[in-house]
Structure formats: structure tokens, C-alpha cells
Amino acid sequence: MTTTPEVSPEARFAPRATPETQPYWDATAAGRLDLPRCRPCDQVFFYPRSSCPRCGSTDLEWVTCSGRGLLHTYVVSHRPAPGFPVPTVIAVVELEEGPRMMTNLVDVEPEALELDMPVEVRFEQRTGVAVPVFTPTKADS
Amino acid sequence: MSRDVVIMGAAETDIGKLPTTSTLELHVEGARRALADANLTKDQVDGIASVSIPGPIQVSHALGITPTYVDGTGVGGASFLFHVRHATAAIKAGYADVVLVTHGESGRSRVGASTHPRGNDSVLAQFELPYGVVGPPTSFTVPARRFLHETDNTLEQLAEVAVAQRRWSSRNPRAMFRDEISVEEVLGAKMIADPFTLLMCCLVTDGGGALVIASREFAEAHGSDKPLVHVLGTGEAATSPLISQMEDMTRCRQFTLSSQAAFKESGTSHADIDHLMIYDAFAHVPLYGLEDMGFVGRGESGAFVADGHTSPGGRLPMNTNGGGMSYTHTGMYGMFAIQESVRQLRGEAAAQVDGVETSLVLGNGGMFMSAATLILTNQR
């Protein structure tokens, strides 16, 4: 069961891009989850950096991820955070492309969560940015 | 020429709620007490090591020391173990004779404390804080569910860590929380970040402390009559600034790397360790520590703690001051873990363990971000 926050969602922590992460945030604004891929390694990595954390190559390209992943681990936070419902599910999702990222699981009762359940991305509007969050994948979707 | 390096002075300030003492003053008071413990004056100190806030220069200036060796390594709560390692190397290299390592933090009262401003464009602010992370209780805890899922450890055993720590703190008059607790009480306490209840989280206090590190030669010529604690082996490592980017959420690689380095340098093995301090910001951290340093096998840490092996009377006494969950936790607990090892090795701990000759301290920094290991002994 969740309670509606008294603080508006706009009051929530809004990230600001740096030059090397700008394409990521431009993509989320357009409803896509884009991440850098190292051409020599063929690895997609999170978070965006100017060189591959595995081989050091700067030969990178941006790829659009499927937005699908698995729920790797989570806590159900009962600590009040401005603009967030209590409780909030703070999770790490493993993307289909390999990397893991922190996120929220939304539109789900915490009791219904299971590790490794399939999840899919959606985007929440904040002040000036769209933040990727995830929700359990509907059956036969 | 190699020089043996020792901890010749060690002391803590008062701890708990200290609303009239500033962060800087906690450093300074800790330093004064540690120098008195070593029977040295400030003018015998030529090296200073402290975390970035308020910083080694402010601390040494406040004390009236002009250091010619300065270390401002600030990598979270493990920083003071890093400082001991770096001071050991500096003394061996001849860069310094006496290094003062200081800690002070008004973690609870926030007097003269940094507000740790984080720009909205930092990596942490872009990729973790937007998700309602309000500090360590809601981020350090995140890997634990995966850890329990992939190992044979259980939620009840996670609670046993808090129970075991309280058995130690019940013997320590300085500890913040001293009433023994049961697994049921731990599991039934106020929920913070499910599965972590309040009693599985560290408390928040004010306090400080300091260490005086010197060559054995210097300590024997100038120091007090306190037993010397030899720095036998050290290690350090760092991995990710973001907890979500841990290589494996069920293992802490820097615990493994730093302890391997310390064991190698010291020439000791696990069987030589009589006493263990593992930074216990939250109940899962000692379980990772026991497994990732190799004191127990994969998935065996929970049963090891539940069977009482780390409790009073157990074969591997751990966190004998009560730890960060029951003794004190200013925000950077590492200094207090080292202090307890020194007390045990000197035979002056509140809950003294018989026959401690070798003690291992594992420090954690940030949320599984950095780690350092010290192996200390009273034998030489």
C-alpha cells in the first residue's frame, strides 16, 4: 500500500547532465533508454563515460536499449524522501543488454515483487528531465 | 633500511551526543588525548593524516603543528585505515617520524559539520539520488536481498549479526546501546528499508579519536609505557562510486583485495587472527566481510554468526566494542574499529578477550566503495 506524497513530483531530486551524459538525458526525454557501446568490446555499459571501462577504448557509439530487464535486487524504503511515496521501491535492474542500473519499481505493490522478475522501462517527468523507472512486464506483452 | 612501524598512541573523545563540540574540536580533542596517551608533545609530530573535512591542514593548524608529511585521503569511513597504511609507508620511507591520524565527526548534532553539498550533475546525483535514495540506509542496503537469495544465508541470520554485536556492547559501559536483543526483536523493529529494520542499521553519534603512528625505534626512545601495537600488514582497494555498479552484488571485491594484500605483507594466515573488527554500518556488511576475506566459505557467514562463533566466548571474537550498530557510528566508523583493536592488543578493552595477539581490522568506505585492511599485533 502506498500513500500519496504531499510534495509534488517536481520537487523530487532532478539530475543535471554533463557533456558526456547529455545524450543519455536527451534520449530519456525522447522516451528512449540509450547507452554507450564499446565497438571493440561489443559491450554496452552504464553509466555513460567517455571511454570503455573494460578496454579503455574511446571508440564508442550510442545504442538504444530494449528497455527490458530483470529485477536484480531491491529494498522497500520506508524513509521519507521529498516527492516520493512511502514506501518507495529502490531497485537495481539488470538490462537485457547486460549493464545494471539503479531505478525505482513503480505501479506495483512491493509484496508482488520477486527477484529476477521481468521488468520494463518507462519515463517519469521531473523538472526538465525524464527519469527512467521500471514496472513489472505485463504477461503476454 | 626497513623500519618497524607501531601505533604508539591511541585515544577516543567522549562519544554519543555532544551538541556543544564542533567537528574540528572533536579532531583536536582526539589528537590531544592520543598524544597524551603516547606521552608526546605536539612538537614531536611531523606528519598529519585526516579526511578532507575539515582537512589535515585545518586540524594541524588548530593544534599548532606544521607538518612536513600530509595525507588528506578521504574515501569514506575506511579513510583512517588508509591513513595508517600510508603513514606506515611514509615512516618506512623516512618521510616522517611521527604521524598523527585524526577523526572527528559531529554526525548526530551536526556542529561545524559539512553539509556535503552534491551538485545535481555529479555521477551519484544523476544515476542514484533521483530514486529516493536518502543516504546509506536506502542504498548500502540494496545488495542484501540478492546476497541472501544467492547464498544460503537467511534473514534471521542477518538479524543474528545485530544480536551478536549487542552481546558485546552489553559489556561495554561506553556503548550507546547496551541492552541485549533477540532475533525476534530485531526483525520486529521499525522498518527502515525492507528487509532492514532499525536494529540492523548503525546508530548515529558524535565523536572522534586519533592515533599516533611512529617507527618502533622512535616509540621505544620517546614513548609512554603503553604496549606497542605493531602494524604487521596492510592493504587497500577501491571499486565503484555507485553501489549499483558493484561487479557482483553478493561479493565485495575490495574486501578480498585489501585483505589479501594485508595477509601477504604480514606473513600471517586466517588461523593466526585472534580478534576481528569488521566495519558494521549495516548488518550485512560483516557477513560479506567474513566471506570475502575467506574466514568462512561462501554462504557460511550467517550460520557462523548465529552459532555464536563471533560472540563472547566464540572462537573468532568480532566487533568486541559493540560495533557501529551498538557502540558508536559517527558516519566514518573506521577510527573506532582501529581503536578497539588497539585496546584488545593492549589488554585494556572493556570486553577484553583473553590472549589476543593478532587482530585484523577491515574498514569499509562509502557504500561498498573502498576498503582497507590492517593486521596488527602485540608480538615482535
Short mmCIF file of C-alpha atoms in Angstrom, two decimals:
data_model
loop_
_atom_site.label_atom_id
_atom_site.label_comp_id
_atom_site.label_asym_id
_atom_site.label_seq_id
_atom_site.Cartn_x
_atom_site.Cartn_y
_atom_site.Cartn_z
CA MET A 1 0.00 0.00 0.00
CA THR A 2 1.35 3.41 -0.91
CA THR A 3 0.44 6.87 0.28
CA THR A 4 0.35 9.86 -2.00
CA PRO A 5 3.23 12.23 -1.35
CA GLU A 6 2.37 15.69 -0.15
CA VAL A 7 5.29 17.18 -2.03
CA SER A 8 4.82 17.48 -5.76
CA PRO A 9 6.80 15.14 -8.00
CA GLU A 10 8.52 18.22 -9.41
CA ALA A 11 10.19 18.71 -6.03
CA ARG A 12 12.00 15.42 -6.40
CA PHE A 13 15.69 15.31 -6.99
CA ALA A 14 16.30 16.31 -10.60
CA PRO A 15 19.62 15.33 -12.15
CA ARG A 16 21.54 17.66 -14.44
CA ALA A 17 23.52 16.36 -17.41
CA THR A 18 27.21 16.86 -18.03
CA PRO A 19 28.56 16.91 -21.60
CA GLU A 20 29.38 13.20 -21.59
CA THR A 21 25.96 12.20 -20.21
CA GLN A 22 23.89 14.68 -22.26
CA PRO A 23 22.96 12.12 -24.98
CA TYR A 24 21.57 9.81 -22.26
CA TRP A 25 19.28 12.51 -20.91
CA ASP A 26 18.35 13.70 -24.41
CA ALA A 27 17.26 10.14 -25.15
CA THR A 28 15.20 9.74 -21.97
CA ALA A 29 13.41 12.98 -22.86
CA ALA A 30 12.51 11.34 -26.14
CA GLY A 31 11.31 8.18 -24.37
CA ARG A 32 14.38 6.05 -25.14
CA LEU A 33 16.98 4.39 -22.95
CA ASP A 34 20.25 4.96 -24.82
CA LEU A 35 23.62 3.77 -23.54
CA PRO A 36 27.15 3.78 -24.89
CA ARG A 37 28.50 0.65 -26.56
CA CYS A 38 32.21 -0.02 -26.99
CA ARG A 39 32.83 -1.07 -30.60
CA PRO A 40 35.99 -3.17 -29.91
CA CYS A 41 34.42 -4.96 -26.91
CA ASP A 42 30.86 -5.04 -28.21
CA GLN A 43 29.82 -4.17 -24.64
CA VAL A 44 27.07 -1.82 -23.61
CA PHE A 45 27.92 -0.10 -20.33
CA PHE A 46 26.29 2.01 -17.65
CA TYR A 47 26.76 4.87 -16.73
CA PRO A 48 27.83 6.93 -19.77
CA ARG A 49 31.55 7.68 -19.79
CA SER A 50 33.95 8.81 -22.47
CA SER A 51 35.86 5.54 -22.60
CA CYS A 52 35.09 1.84 -22.18
CA PRO A 53 35.57 0.72 -18.57
CA ARG A 54 36.74 -2.67 -19.81
CA CYS A 55 39.30 -1.91 -22.55
CA GLY A 56 39.71 1.85 -22.33
CA SER A 57 38.74 2.43 -25.95
CA THR A 58 37.15 5.75 -26.89
CA ASP A 59 35.61 4.14 -29.97
CA LEU A 60 32.05 4.27 -28.68
CA GLU A 61 28.59 4.54 -30.17
CA TRP A 62 25.19 5.16 -28.61
CA VAL A 63 22.68 2.34 -28.84
CA THR A 64 19.03 2.28 -27.89
CA CYS A 65 18.30 -0.42 -25.32
CA SER A 66 15.18 -2.57 -25.44
CA GLY A 67 14.04 -1.20 -22.09
CA ARG A 68 13.57 -4.76 -20.86
CA GLY A 69 15.41 -6.23 -17.91
CA LEU A 70 15.24 -8.36 -14.77
CA LEU A 71 14.78 -7.21 -11.19
CA HIS A 72 18.22 -7.92 -9.71
CA THR A 73 17.74 -6.67 -6.14
CA TYR A 74 15.76 -4.08 -4.20
CA VAL A 75 14.82 -2.57 -0.88
CA VAL A 76 11.46 -1.13 0.08
CA SER A 77 12.35 2.22 1.58
CA HIS A 78 10.18 3.46 4.42
CA ARG A 79 12.27 6.60 4.78
CA PRO A 80 10.56 9.79 3.67
CA ALA A 81 12.14 11.35 0.58
CA PRO A 82 10.76 14.58 -0.87
CA GLY A 83 8.15 13.85 -3.52
CA PHE A 84 8.32 10.06 -3.19
CA PRO A 85 5.58 7.77 -1.94
CA VAL A 86 6.18 5.78 1.25
CA PRO A 87 7.19 3.09 0.76
CA THR A 88 9.38 3.51 -2.32
CA VAL A 89 10.95 0.56 -4.10
CA ILE A 90 14.63 1.32 -4.74
CA ALA A 91 15.93 -1.32 -7.09
CA VAL A 92 18.78 -2.43 -9.29
CA VAL A 93 17.66 -3.72 -12.68
CA GLU A 94 19.82 -5.83 -14.98
CA LEU A 95 19.16 -4.69 -18.53
CA GLU A 96 18.78 -7.17 -21.38
CA GLU A 97 21.95 -5.61 -22.87
CA GLY A 98 23.96 -6.52 -19.76
CA PRO A 99 24.58 -3.50 -17.56
CA ARG A 100 22.81 -2.86 -14.27
CA MET A 101 21.32 0.42 -13.13
CA MET A 102 19.60 1.80 -10.06
CA THR A 103 15.96 2.72 -10.53
CA ASN A 104 12.51 2.65 -8.95
CA LEU A 105 9.92 -0.06 -9.44
CA VAL A 106 6.61 1.76 -9.91
CA ASP A 107 2.94 0.79 -10.21
CA VAL A 108 3.40 -2.42 -8.25
CA GLU A 109 2.70 -3.49 -4.70
CA PRO A 110 6.04 -4.27 -3.01
CA GLU A 111 4.62 -7.65 -1.90
CA ALA A 112 4.27 -8.65 -5.56
CA LEU A 113 7.98 -8.24 -6.30
CA GLU A 114 10.23 -11.21 -6.90
CA LEU A 115 13.90 -11.25 -7.76
CA ASP A 116 14.61 -11.88 -11.45
CA MET A 117 11.07 -10.96 -12.50
CA PRO A 118 10.92 -9.27 -15.92
CA VAL A 119 10.54 -5.52 -15.87
CA GLU A 120 10.31 -2.79 -18.49
CA VAL A 121 11.26 0.84 -18.61
CA ARG A 122 9.03 3.88 -18.57
CA PHE A 123 9.90 7.51 -18.02
CA GLU A 124 8.87 9.89 -15.26
CA GLN A 125 8.90 13.62 -15.92
CA ARG A 126 10.83 15.73 -13.45
CA THR A 127 11.88 19.35 -13.64
CA GLY A 128 13.49 19.49 -17.07
CA VAL A 129 14.38 15.79 -17.30
CA ALA A 130 12.77 12.40 -17.82
CA VAL A 131 13.99 9.74 -15.39
CA PRO A 132 13.90 6.05 -16.32
CA VAL A 133 11.93 3.89 -13.91
CA PHE A 134 10.68 0.33 -14.32
CA THR A 135 7.49 -1.62 -13.88
CA PRO A 136 6.82 -5.37 -14.00
CA THR A 137 6.27 -6.60 -17.53
CA LYS A 138 2.63 -7.47 -18.17
CA ALA A 139 2.05 -11.08 -19.15
CA ASP A 140 1.98 -11.65 -22.94
CA SER A 141 3.19 -8.12 -23.66
CA MET B 1 66.58 0.16 5.71
CA SER B 2 63.19 -1.07 6.73
CA ARG B 3 61.71 0.38 9.89
CA ASP B 4 59.15 -1.39 12.06
CA VAL B 5 56.11 0.80 12.43
CA VAL B 6 53.90 0.89 15.50
CA ILE B 7 50.77 2.53 16.86
CA MET B 8 52.24 4.19 19.96
CA GLY B 9 49.24 6.32 20.92
CA ALA B 10 45.50 5.80 20.56
CA ALA B 11 42.52 7.51 22.16
CA GLU B 12 38.91 8.42 21.60
CA THR B 13 36.98 11.51 22.65
CA ASP B 14 33.73 11.29 24.52
CA ILE B 15 31.13 9.77 22.21
CA GLY B 16 27.37 9.93 21.86
CA LYS B 17 25.51 13.23 21.89
CA LEU B 18 27.94 16.14 22.07
CA PRO B 19 25.89 19.18 20.97
CA THR B 20 28.44 21.69 22.25
CA THR B 21 31.50 20.26 20.47
CA SER B 22 32.36 21.16 16.89
CA THR B 23 33.66 18.77 14.28
CA LEU B 24 37.07 20.44 14.35
CA GLU B 25 37.20 20.30 18.14
CA LEU B 26 36.50 16.55 18.05
CA HIS B 27 39.60 16.11 15.85
CA VAL B 28 41.66 18.35 18.12
CA GLU B 29 40.49 16.72 21.35
CA GLY B 30 41.13 13.25 19.91
CA ALA B 31 44.62 14.34 18.88
CA ARG B 32 45.44 15.81 22.29
CA ARG B 33 44.30 12.61 24.03
CA ALA B 34 46.25 10.34 21.66
CA LEU B 35 49.41 12.43 22.10
CA ALA B 36 48.99 12.26 25.87
CA ASP B 37 48.49 8.51 25.58
CA ALA B 38 51.78 8.28 23.68
CA ASN B 39 53.45 10.69 26.11
CA LEU B 40 54.42 13.01 23.26
CA THR B 41 54.01 16.72 22.68
CA LYS B 42 52.57 18.22 19.54
CA ASP B 43 56.02 19.49 18.59
CA GLN B 44 57.24 15.92 18.13
CA VAL B 45 54.70 15.34 15.37
CA ASP B 46 55.90 15.87 11.80
CA GLY B 47 53.11 14.14 9.89
CA ILE B 48 49.34 14.60 9.77
CA ALA B 49 46.65 12.49 8.16
CA SER B 50 42.96 13.25 8.19
CA VAL B 51 39.91 13.16 5.95
CA SER B 52 39.06 16.03 3.65
CA ILE B 53 36.63 17.77 6.00
CA PRO B 54 37.76 19.75 7.97
CA GLY B 55 41.02 18.54 6.46
CA PRO B 56 44.56 17.87 7.61
CA ILE B 57 45.70 21.48 7.30
CA GLN B 58 42.92 22.88 9.45
CA VAL B 59 43.45 20.16 12.06
CA SER B 60 47.21 20.61 12.23
CA HIS B 61 46.88 24.39 12.31
CA ALA B 62 44.37 24.21 15.13
CA LEU B 63 46.81 22.00 17.04
CA GLY B 64 49.78 24.25 16.29
CA ILE B 65 51.61 21.67 14.22
CA THR B 66 53.48 22.40 10.97
CA PRO B 67 53.55 19.03 9.24
CA THR B 68 56.11 18.07 6.61
CA TYR B 69 54.09 14.98 5.64
CA VAL B 70 50.39 15.48 4.80
CA ASP B 71 47.74 12.94 3.80
CA GLY B 72 44.18 14.04 3.09
CA THR B 73 42.83 10.78 1.69
CA GLY B 74 39.06 10.95 2.01
CA VAL B 75 37.45 7.74 0.81
CA GLY B 76 34.68 7.37 3.38
CA GLY B 77 34.72 5.57 6.69
CA ALA B 78 37.71 3.42 5.77
CA SER B 79 39.88 6.53 5.33
CA PHE B 80 41.63 6.14 8.70
CA LEU B 81 42.80 2.64 7.78
CA PHE B 82 44.15 4.08 4.54
CA HIS B 83 45.89 6.75 6.63
CA VAL B 84 47.56 4.12 8.83
CA ARG B 85 48.73 2.28 5.72
CA HIS B 86 50.08 5.43 4.09
CA ALA B 87 51.70 6.60 7.33
CA THR B 88 53.39 3.22 7.67
CA ALA B 89 54.83 3.56 4.17
CA ALA B 90 55.89 7.16 4.81
CA ILE B 91 57.66 6.27 8.04
CA LYS B 92 59.42 3.34 6.35
CA ALA B 93 60.48 5.67 3.55
CA GLY B 94 61.81 8.21 6.03
CA TYR B 95 59.31 10.90 5.05
CA ALA B 96 58.06 11.23 8.62
CA ASP B 97 58.87 10.03 12.13
CA VAL B 98 55.55 10.60 13.89
CA VAL B 99 52.23 10.74 12.03
CA LEU B 100 49.04 11.83 13.77
CA VAL B 101 45.85 10.35 12.28
CA THR B 102 42.73 12.21 13.39
CA HIS B 103 38.98 11.70 13.16
CA GLY B 104 36.12 13.83 14.41
CA GLU B 105 32.55 13.98 13.26
CA SER B 106 29.50 15.67 14.64
CA GLY B 107 27.38 13.05 12.94
CA ARG B 108 24.39 13.47 15.22
CA SER B 109 24.50 17.11 16.33
CA ARG B 110 25.96 18.49 13.08
CA VAL B 111 28.04 21.17 14.83
CA GLY B 112 30.55 22.73 12.46
CA ALA B 113 29.87 19.85 10.12
CA SER B 114 29.97 19.84 6.35
CA THR B 115 26.63 19.65 4.63
CA HIS B 116 28.28 17.53 1.90
CA PRO B 117 26.83 19.56 -0.96
CA ARG B 118 26.35 17.43 -4.02
CA GLY B 119 25.91 19.07 -7.37
CA ASN B 120 22.95 17.82 -9.37
CA ASP B 121 25.43 16.94 -12.11
CA SER B 122 27.62 14.53 -10.11
CA VAL B 123 27.56 10.90 -11.14
CA LEU B 124 25.81 9.97 -7.90
CA ALA B 125 23.22 12.72 -8.37
CA GLN B 126 22.48 11.69 -11.92
CA PHE B 127 22.26 7.95 -11.50
CA GLU B 128 21.26 7.12 -7.90
CA LEU B 129 19.83 10.06 -5.99
CA PRO B 130 16.87 10.53 -8.37
CA TYR B 131 15.37 7.34 -6.98
CA GLY B 132 14.57 8.46 -3.46
CA VAL B 133 17.92 7.45 -2.02
CA VAL B 134 18.21 9.37 1.24
CA GLY B 135 21.61 8.23 2.36
CA PRO B 136 23.22 4.95 3.37
CA PRO B 137 20.11 3.23 4.85
CA THR B 138 18.45 3.26 1.42
CA SER B 139 21.46 2.48 -0.76
CA PHE B 140 24.02 0.45 1.20
CA THR B 141 21.20 -1.99 1.93
CA VAL B 142 20.19 -2.59 -1.69
CA PRO B 143 22.53 -5.56 -2.46
CA ALA B 144 21.47 -7.57 0.61
CA ARG B 145 18.35 -9.19 -0.86
CA ARG B 146 20.43 -10.54 -3.74
CA PHE B 147 23.09 -11.76 -1.28
CA LEU B 148 20.52 -13.70 0.74
CA HIS B 149 18.98 -15.05 -2.48
CA GLU B 150 22.25 -16.36 -3.94
CA THR B 151 23.79 -17.71 -0.73
CA ASP B 152 22.41 -19.96 1.98
CA ASN B 153 22.25 -17.06 4.42
CA THR B 154 18.85 -16.18 5.85
CA LEU B 155 17.08 -13.08 7.07
CA GLU B 156 17.15 -14.49 10.62
CA GLN B 157 20.93 -14.82 10.37
CA LEU B 158 21.14 -11.22 9.21
CA ALA B 159 19.34 -10.32 12.43
CA GLU B 160 21.80 -12.51 14.38
CA VAL B 161 24.58 -10.08 13.44
CA ALA B 162 22.82 -7.31 15.37
CA VAL B 163 22.16 -9.72 18.25
CA ALA B 164 25.84 -10.72 18.46
CA GLN B 165 27.04 -7.11 18.44
CA ARG B 166 24.72 -6.29 21.31
CA ARG B 167 26.17 -9.15 23.38
CA TRP B 168 29.49 -7.33 23.14
CA SER B 169 28.15 -3.82 23.76
CA SER B 170 26.29 -5.04 26.86
CA ARG B 171 29.78 -5.46 28.36
CA ASN B 172 30.95 -2.00 27.29
CA PRO B 173 29.91 0.94 29.50
CA ARG B 174 30.77 3.43 26.75
CA ALA B 175 28.44 1.82 24.22
CA MET B 176 25.38 3.77 23.14
CA PHE B 177 23.04 0.72 23.18
CA ARG B 178 23.67 -1.93 25.85
CA ASP B 179 20.51 -3.99 26.32
CA GLU B 180 20.75 -7.43 24.78
CA ILE B 181 18.23 -8.09 22.00
CA SER B 182 16.68 -11.16 20.38
CA VAL B 183 16.27 -12.07 16.72
CA GLU B 184 12.52 -11.51 17.13
CA GLU B 185 13.13 -8.01 18.46
CA VAL B 186 15.46 -7.21 15.57
CA LEU B 187 13.02 -8.47 12.96
CA GLY B 188 10.09 -6.75 14.66
CA ALA B 189 11.74 -3.34 14.97
CA LYS B 190 10.71 -0.34 12.91
CA MET B 191 11.17 -0.97 9.20
CA ILE B 192 13.74 1.30 7.53
CA ALA B 193 14.46 -0.27 4.15
CA ASP B 194 12.84 -3.68 3.94
CA PRO B 195 14.42 -6.14 4.82
CA PHE B 196 16.46 -3.84 7.09
CA THR B 197 14.86 -2.82 10.38
CA LEU B 198 16.21 -0.07 12.62
CA LEU B 199 18.21 -2.57 14.68
CA MET B 200 20.09 -3.77 11.58
CA CYS B 201 21.30 -0.22 10.88
CA CYS B 202 24.12 1.69 12.52
CA LEU B 203 23.31 4.37 15.03
CA VAL B 204 24.43 7.97 14.51
CA THR B 205 26.64 9.67 17.08
CA ASP B 206 29.15 12.43 17.63
CA GLY B 207 32.73 11.57 18.46
CA GLY B 208 36.34 11.47 17.46
CA GLY B 209 39.65 9.81 18.02
CA ALA B 210 43.24 9.78 16.93
CA LEU B 211 46.25 7.54 16.50
CA VAL B 212 49.95 8.26 16.80
CA ILE B 213 51.96 6.21 14.31
CA ALA B 214 55.75 6.07 14.59
CA SER B 215 58.76 3.91 13.97
CA ARG B 216 59.37 1.35 16.71
CA GLU B 217 62.77 2.92 17.19
CA PHE B 218 61.21 6.31 17.92
CA ALA B 219 58.48 4.86 20.11
CA GLU B 220 60.93 2.93 22.25
CA ALA B 221 63.13 6.01 22.65
CA HIS B 222 60.40 8.56 23.31
CA GLY B 223 57.06 6.94 24.11
CA SER B 224 54.96 6.01 27.08
CA ASP B 225 54.96 2.65 28.82
CA LYS B 226 51.86 1.53 26.91
CA PRO B 227 52.32 -1.70 24.94
CA LEU B 228 53.28 -1.01 21.33
CA VAL B 229 50.97 -2.26 18.61
CA HIS B 230 52.88 -3.30 15.51
CA VAL B 231 51.50 -2.70 12.04
CA LEU B 232 52.16 -6.10 10.54
CA GLY B 233 50.39 -5.87 7.22
CA THR B 234 48.06 -3.53 5.35
CA GLY B 235 46.02 -3.44 2.17
CA GLU B 236 43.70 -1.11 0.34
CA ALA B 237 41.40 -1.17 -2.69
CA ALA B 238 38.55 0.75 -4.26
CA THR B 239 35.97 -0.22 -6.84
CA SER B 240 32.83 1.75 -7.68
CA PRO B 241 31.45 5.11 -6.55
CA LEU B 242 27.95 3.78 -7.21
CA ILE B 243 26.58 0.78 -5.37
CA SER B 244 24.55 -0.23 -8.42
CA GLN B 245 27.84 -0.70 -10.30
CA MET B 246 29.30 -3.33 -7.96
CA GLU B 247 30.73 -6.08 -10.13
CA ASP B 248 28.78 -8.66 -8.15
CA MET B 249 26.20 -7.53 -5.63
CA THR B 250 26.84 -10.58 -3.47
CA ARG B 251 30.57 -10.04 -3.06
CA CYS B 252 32.71 -7.07 -2.08
CA ARG B 253 35.86 -7.28 -4.16
CA GLN B 254 37.80 -4.66 -2.22
CA PHE B 255 37.31 -6.68 0.97
CA THR B 256 39.04 -9.56 -0.80
CA LEU B 257 41.80 -7.49 -2.41
CA SER B 258 42.72 -5.42 0.64
CA SER B 259 42.75 -8.41 2.99
CA GLN B 260 44.83 -10.50 0.60
CA ALA B 261 47.42 -7.72 0.49
CA ALA B 262 47.45 -7.44 4.29
CA PHE B 263 47.80 -11.19 4.79
CA LYS B 264 50.61 -11.35 2.24
CA GLU B 265 52.56 -8.46 3.72
CA SER B 266 52.12 -9.70 7.29
CA GLY B 267 53.05 -13.29 6.57
CA THR B 268 50.05 -14.40 8.62
CA SER B 269 47.09 -16.55 7.69
CA HIS B 270 43.46 -16.63 8.84
CA ALA B 271 44.29 -19.09 11.60
CA ASP B 272 46.64 -16.52 13.16
CA ILE B 273 43.86 -13.96 13.67
CA ASP B 274 42.63 -13.92 17.28
CA HIS B 275 40.30 -10.95 17.01
CA LEU B 276 38.40 -9.33 14.21
CA MET B 277 36.88 -5.92 13.62
CA ILE B 278 34.64 -5.62 10.54
CA TYR B 279 33.06 -2.24 9.81
CA ASP B 280 29.39 -2.87 10.50
CA ALA B 281 27.49 0.04 9.08
CA PHE B 282 24.62 -2.37 8.41
CA ALA B 283 24.06 -5.98 9.43
CA HIS B 284 25.02 -7.49 6.08
CA VAL B 285 28.48 -5.92 5.93
CA PRO B 286 30.14 -8.28 8.47
CA LEU B 287 28.68 -11.24 6.55
CA TYR B 288 30.27 -10.01 3.32
CA GLY B 289 33.48 -9.37 5.25
CA LEU B 290 33.68 -12.87 6.74
CA GLU B 291 33.07 -14.48 3.35
CA ASP B 292 35.04 -12.15 1.10
CA MET B 293 38.13 -12.24 3.34
CA GLY B 294 37.91 -16.03 3.45
CA PHE B 295 37.27 -16.55 7.17
CA VAL B 296 34.32 -18.75 6.17
CA GLY B 297 33.18 -20.28 2.90
CA ARG B 298 30.63 -18.84 0.53
CA GLY B 299 27.23 -18.67 2.18
CA GLU B 300 28.54 -19.81 5.57
CA SER B 301 28.80 -16.44 7.32
CA GLY B 302 25.23 -16.29 8.63
CA ALA B 303 25.41 -19.69 10.32
CA PHE B 304 28.87 -18.83 11.67
CA VAL B 305 27.50 -15.76 13.44
CA ALA B 306 24.26 -17.47 14.50
CA ASP B 307 26.26 -20.32 16.06
CA GLY B 308 27.98 -17.80 18.31
CA HIS B 309 31.50 -18.03 16.88
CA THR B 310 31.84 -14.22 16.79
CA SER B 311 30.09 -13.66 20.14
CA PRO B 312 31.67 -13.56 23.62
CA GLY B 313 33.29 -16.96 24.20
CA GLY B 314 33.36 -17.73 20.47
CA ARG B 315 36.45 -18.75 18.55
CA LEU B 316 36.59 -15.57 16.43
CA PRO B 317 35.53 -12.63 18.60
CA MET B 318 34.29 -9.90 16.26
CA ASN B 319 33.35 -6.26 16.81
CA THR B 320 34.03 -6.50 20.50
CA ASN B 321 33.23 -2.85 21.26
CA GLY B 322 29.66 -3.44 20.03
CA GLY B 323 30.39 -2.08 16.58
CA GLY B 324 28.71 0.60 14.55
CA MET B 325 25.28 -0.82 15.29
CA SER B 326 25.60 -0.69 19.08
CA TYR B 327 28.78 1.14 20.17
CA THR B 328 29.10 4.32 18.11
CA HIS B 329 28.97 5.40 14.48
CA THR B 330 29.83 8.98 13.70
CA GLY B 331 29.46 8.47 9.96
CA MET B 332 33.05 7.36 9.43
CA TYR B 333 33.39 4.47 11.85
CA GLY B 334 36.83 3.18 10.80
CA MET B 335 38.73 5.06 13.52
CA PHE B 336 36.69 3.32 16.24
CA ALA B 337 37.34 -0.13 14.78
CA ILE B 338 41.11 0.52 14.90
CA GLN B 339 40.83 1.88 18.46
CA GLU B 340 39.14 -1.30 19.65
CA SER B 341 41.83 -3.48 18.06
CA VAL B 342 44.50 -1.42 19.83
CA ARG B 343 42.67 -1.79 23.16
CA GLN B 344 42.33 -5.55 22.73
CA LEU B 345 46.03 -5.87 21.84
CA ARG B 346 46.99 -3.75 24.84
CA GLY B 347 44.73 -5.79 27.12
CA GLU B 348 42.66 -2.77 28.11
CA ALA B 349 39.33 -3.35 26.32
CA ALA B 350 36.01 -3.13 28.19
CA ALA B 351 35.11 -6.60 26.95
CA GLN B 352 38.66 -7.94 26.92
CA VAL B 353 39.25 -11.21 25.10
CA ASP B 354 41.90 -13.46 26.61
CA GLY B 355 45.14 -13.93 24.74
CA VAL B 356 44.66 -11.59 21.79
CA GLU B 357 47.99 -11.39 19.98
CA THR B 358 46.90 -10.60 16.43
CA SER B 359 43.92 -8.55 15.34
CA LEU B 360 42.54 -7.78 11.89
CA VAL B 361 40.60 -4.60 11.11
CA LEU B 362 38.52 -4.35 7.93
CA GLY B 363 37.27 -0.89 7.07
CA ASN B 364 34.58 -0.01 4.57
CA GLY B 365 34.28 3.31 2.79
CA GLY B 366 31.14 4.66 1.15
CA MET B 367 28.60 2.10 0.00
CA PHE B 368 30.93 -0.82 -0.81
CA MET B 369 33.14 1.79 -2.50
CA SER B 370 36.53 1.43 -0.83
CA ALA B 371 38.13 -0.82 1.77
CA ALA B 372 41.32 -1.19 3.71
CA THR B 373 42.63 -3.94 5.97
CA LEU B 374 45.10 -3.70 8.85
CA ILE B 375 46.72 -6.66 10.59
CA LEU B 376 48.05 -5.58 13.98
CA THR B 377 49.93 -7.48 16.67
CA ASN B 378 51.38 -7.00 20.13
CA GLN B 379 54.13 -9.55 19.41
CA ARG B 380 57.52 -8.72 17.95
#
